[in-house]
CSV table of C-alpha atoms in Angstrom, one decimal:
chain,number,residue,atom,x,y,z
A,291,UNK,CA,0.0,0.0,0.0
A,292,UNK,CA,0.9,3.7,-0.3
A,293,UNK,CA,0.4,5.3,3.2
A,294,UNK,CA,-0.7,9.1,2.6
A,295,UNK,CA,-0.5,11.7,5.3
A,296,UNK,CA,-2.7,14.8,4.5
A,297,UNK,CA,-3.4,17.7,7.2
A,298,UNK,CA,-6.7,18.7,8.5
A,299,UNK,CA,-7.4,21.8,6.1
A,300,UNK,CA,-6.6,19.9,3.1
A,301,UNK,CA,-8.2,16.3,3.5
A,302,UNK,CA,-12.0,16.8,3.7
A,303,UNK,CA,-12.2,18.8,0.5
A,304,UNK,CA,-8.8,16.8,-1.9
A,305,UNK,CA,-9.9,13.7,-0.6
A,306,UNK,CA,-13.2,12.9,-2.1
A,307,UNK,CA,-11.7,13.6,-5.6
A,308,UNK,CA,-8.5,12.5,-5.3
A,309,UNK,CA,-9.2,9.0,-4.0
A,310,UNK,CA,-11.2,8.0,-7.1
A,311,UNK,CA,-8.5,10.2,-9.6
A,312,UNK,CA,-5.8,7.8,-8.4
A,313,UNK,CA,-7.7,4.8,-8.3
A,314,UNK,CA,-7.8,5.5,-12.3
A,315,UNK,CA,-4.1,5.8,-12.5
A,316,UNK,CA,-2.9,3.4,-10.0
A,317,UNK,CA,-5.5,0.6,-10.0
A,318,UNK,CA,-3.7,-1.6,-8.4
A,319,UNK,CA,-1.8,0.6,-5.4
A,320,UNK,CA,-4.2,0.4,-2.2
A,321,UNK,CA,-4.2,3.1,0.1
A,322,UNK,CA,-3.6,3.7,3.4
A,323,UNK,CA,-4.7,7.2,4.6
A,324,UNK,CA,-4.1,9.4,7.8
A,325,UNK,CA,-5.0,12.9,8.5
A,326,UNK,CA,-3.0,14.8,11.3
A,327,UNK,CA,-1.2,18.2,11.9
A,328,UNK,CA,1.7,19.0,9.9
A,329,UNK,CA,3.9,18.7,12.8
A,330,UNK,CA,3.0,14.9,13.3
A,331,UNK,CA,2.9,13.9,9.7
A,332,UNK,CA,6.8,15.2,9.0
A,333,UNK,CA,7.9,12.9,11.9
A,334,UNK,CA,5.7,10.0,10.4
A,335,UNK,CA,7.1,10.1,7.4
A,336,UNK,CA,10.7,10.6,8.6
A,337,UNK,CA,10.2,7.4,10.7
A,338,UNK,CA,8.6,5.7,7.3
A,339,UNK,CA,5.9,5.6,8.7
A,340,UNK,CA,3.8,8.0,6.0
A,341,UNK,CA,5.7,7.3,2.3
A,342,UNK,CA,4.3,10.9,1.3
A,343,UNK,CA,2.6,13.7,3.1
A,344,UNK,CA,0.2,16.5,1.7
A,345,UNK,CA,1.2,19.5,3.2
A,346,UNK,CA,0.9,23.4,3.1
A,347,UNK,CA,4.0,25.1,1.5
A,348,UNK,CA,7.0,26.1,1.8
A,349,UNK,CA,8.6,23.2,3.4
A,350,UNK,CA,12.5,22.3,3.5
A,351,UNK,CA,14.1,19.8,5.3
A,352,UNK,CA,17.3,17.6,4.7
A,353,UNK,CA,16.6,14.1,3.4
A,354,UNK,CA,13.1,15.1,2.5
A,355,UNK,CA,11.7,16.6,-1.1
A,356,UNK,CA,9.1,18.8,-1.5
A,357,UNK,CA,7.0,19.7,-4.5
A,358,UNK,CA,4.4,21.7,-5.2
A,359,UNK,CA,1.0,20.8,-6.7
A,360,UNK,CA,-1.2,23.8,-6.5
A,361,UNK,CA,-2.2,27.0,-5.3
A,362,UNK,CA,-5.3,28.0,-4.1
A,363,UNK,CA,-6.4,31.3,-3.0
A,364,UNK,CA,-8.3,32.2,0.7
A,365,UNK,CA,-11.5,33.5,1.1
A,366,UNK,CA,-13.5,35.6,3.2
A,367,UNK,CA,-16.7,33.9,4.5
A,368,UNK,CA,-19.4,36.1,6.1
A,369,UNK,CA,-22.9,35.4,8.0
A,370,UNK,CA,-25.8,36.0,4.5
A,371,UNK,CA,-27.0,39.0,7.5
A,372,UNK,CA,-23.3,40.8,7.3
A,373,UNK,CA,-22.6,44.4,6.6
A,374,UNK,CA,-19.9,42.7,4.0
A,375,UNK,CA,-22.6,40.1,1.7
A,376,UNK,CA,-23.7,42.5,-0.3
A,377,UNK,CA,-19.5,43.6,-1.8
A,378,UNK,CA,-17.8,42.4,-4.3
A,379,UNK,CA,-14.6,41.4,-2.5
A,380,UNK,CA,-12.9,42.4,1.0
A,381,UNK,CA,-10.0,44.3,1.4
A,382,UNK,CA,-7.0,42.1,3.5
A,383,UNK,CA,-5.9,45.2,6.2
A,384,UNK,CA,-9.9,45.6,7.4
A,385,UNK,CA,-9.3,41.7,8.9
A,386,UNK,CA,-6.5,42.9,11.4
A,387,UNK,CA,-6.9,41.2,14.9
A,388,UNK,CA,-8.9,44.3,16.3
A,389,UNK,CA,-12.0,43.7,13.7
A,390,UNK,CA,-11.7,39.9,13.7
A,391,UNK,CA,-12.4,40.4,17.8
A,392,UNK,CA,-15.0,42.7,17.6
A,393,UNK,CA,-16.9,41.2,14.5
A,394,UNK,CA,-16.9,37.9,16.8
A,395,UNK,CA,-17.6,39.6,19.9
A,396,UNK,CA,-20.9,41.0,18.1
A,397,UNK,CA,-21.5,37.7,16.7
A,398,UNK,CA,-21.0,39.4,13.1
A,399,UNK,CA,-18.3,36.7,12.8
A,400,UNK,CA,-15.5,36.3,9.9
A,401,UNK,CA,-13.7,33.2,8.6
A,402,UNK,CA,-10.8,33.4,6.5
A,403,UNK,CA,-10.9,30.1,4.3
A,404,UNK,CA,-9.0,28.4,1.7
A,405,UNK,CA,-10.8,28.2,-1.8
A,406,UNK,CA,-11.6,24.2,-2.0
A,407,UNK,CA,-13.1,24.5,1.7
A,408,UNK,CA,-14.8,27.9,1.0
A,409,UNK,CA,-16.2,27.8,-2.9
A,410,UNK,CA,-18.5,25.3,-2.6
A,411,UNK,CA,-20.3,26.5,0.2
A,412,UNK,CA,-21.3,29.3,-2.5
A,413,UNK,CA,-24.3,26.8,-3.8
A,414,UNK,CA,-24.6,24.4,-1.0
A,415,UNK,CA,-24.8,27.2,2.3
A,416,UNK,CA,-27.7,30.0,1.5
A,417,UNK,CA,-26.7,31.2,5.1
A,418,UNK,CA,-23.1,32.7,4.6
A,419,UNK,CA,-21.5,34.4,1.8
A,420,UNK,CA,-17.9,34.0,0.3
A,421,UNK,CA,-16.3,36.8,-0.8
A,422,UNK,CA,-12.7,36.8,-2.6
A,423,UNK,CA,-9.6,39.3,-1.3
A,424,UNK,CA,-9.2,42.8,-3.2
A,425,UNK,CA,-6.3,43.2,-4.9
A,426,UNK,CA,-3.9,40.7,-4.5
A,427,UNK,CA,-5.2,37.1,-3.4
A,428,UNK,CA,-3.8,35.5,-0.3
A,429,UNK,CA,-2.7,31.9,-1.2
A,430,UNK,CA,-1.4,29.0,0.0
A,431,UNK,CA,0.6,26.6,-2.0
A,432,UNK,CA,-0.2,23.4,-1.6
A,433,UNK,CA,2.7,20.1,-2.6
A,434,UNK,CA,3.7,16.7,-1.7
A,435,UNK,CA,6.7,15.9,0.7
A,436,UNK,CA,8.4,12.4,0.6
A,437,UNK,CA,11.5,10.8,1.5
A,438,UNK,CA,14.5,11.1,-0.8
A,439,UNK,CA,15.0,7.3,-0.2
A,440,UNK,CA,11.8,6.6,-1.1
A,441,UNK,CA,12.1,3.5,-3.4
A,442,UNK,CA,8.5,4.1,-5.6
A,443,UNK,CA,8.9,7.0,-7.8
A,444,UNK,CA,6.0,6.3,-10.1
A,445,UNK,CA,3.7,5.9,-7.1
A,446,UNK,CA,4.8,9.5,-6.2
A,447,UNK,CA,4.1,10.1,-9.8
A,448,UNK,CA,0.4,8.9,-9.8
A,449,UNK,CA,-0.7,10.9,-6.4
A,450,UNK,CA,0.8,13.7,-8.2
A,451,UNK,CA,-1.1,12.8,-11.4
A,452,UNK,CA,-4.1,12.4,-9.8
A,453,UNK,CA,-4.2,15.4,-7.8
A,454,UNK,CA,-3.2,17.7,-11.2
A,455,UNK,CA,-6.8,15.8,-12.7
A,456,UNK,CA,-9.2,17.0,-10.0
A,457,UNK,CA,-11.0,20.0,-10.2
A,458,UNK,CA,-10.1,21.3,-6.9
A,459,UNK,CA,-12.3,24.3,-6.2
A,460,UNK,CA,-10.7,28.1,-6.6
A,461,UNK,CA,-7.2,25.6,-7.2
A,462,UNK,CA,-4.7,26.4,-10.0
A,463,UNK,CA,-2.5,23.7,-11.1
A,464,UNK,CA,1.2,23.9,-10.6
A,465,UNK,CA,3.0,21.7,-13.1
């Protein structure tokens, strides 16, 4: 089996598609799949315990290669009753710490989100609104970390193939 580590802000929305994507390119490679916090996957995989992790970039770390996959831009996500539904987009500097507190402290609350979590809550989720950044998008960058010693290349290959197929919400391919 190939044993996959994926952290907690990635796997509920990569996983359903992914699973099936690499089924189609690797038949035959059964999976074995763990979701955790960064900082328990890298030591899982370090013990061989994980053979690759999907992880939030940048990541360096001797003995270890990282690449990326995609990148996928945050979004705001307001209560459908906010002063914000009804704009086209927020601006990043009017979520400083002060506003976050007070929005919450009103119960006006605020989530920052990634895209895959966030976009699809746009048809499925009447009560909240998702609005993109002004301006320049926050992003993260999303990759794949394995062991240089890692003796399966081509299984590597077909997680990273399979990812690249799905239609990951708000996600742009890096290749």
């Amino acid at each position: 089996p190939l044993r996959v580590g994926v952290i907690y802000s990635i796997a509920p929305y990569m996983l359903p598609q992914v699973i099936p994507a690499l089924h189609k390119h690797a038949p035959a490679m059964p999976l074995y799949l763990k979701e955790d916090f960064t900082a328990n996957l890298i030591p899982a995989l370090k013990a061989g315990e994980l053979d690759v992790i999907v992880i939030a970039l940048p990541f360096a770390e001797a003995g270890l290669v990282a690449q990326a996959v995609y990148e996928e831009p945050f979004r705001v996500v307001v209560p459908a009753q906010h002063p914000w539904s009804h704009r086209a987009a927020v601006e990043a500097d009017e979520l400083d710490g002060q506003n976050i507190r007070y929005m919450v402290a009103s119960g006006a609350g605020v989530a920052v989100m990634p895209s895959t979590a966030a976009d699809p809550l746009v048809d499925k989720e009447p009560m909240v609104k998702v609005l993109p950044f002004q301006g320049k998008q926050p992003s993260r960058t999303v990759g794949l970390v394995w062991r240089v010693t890692f003796p399966r290349p081509k299984a590597i290959d077909a997680v990273r193939a399979a990812l690249l197929s799905c239609q990951l919400p708000g996600a742009t391919a890096i290749r």
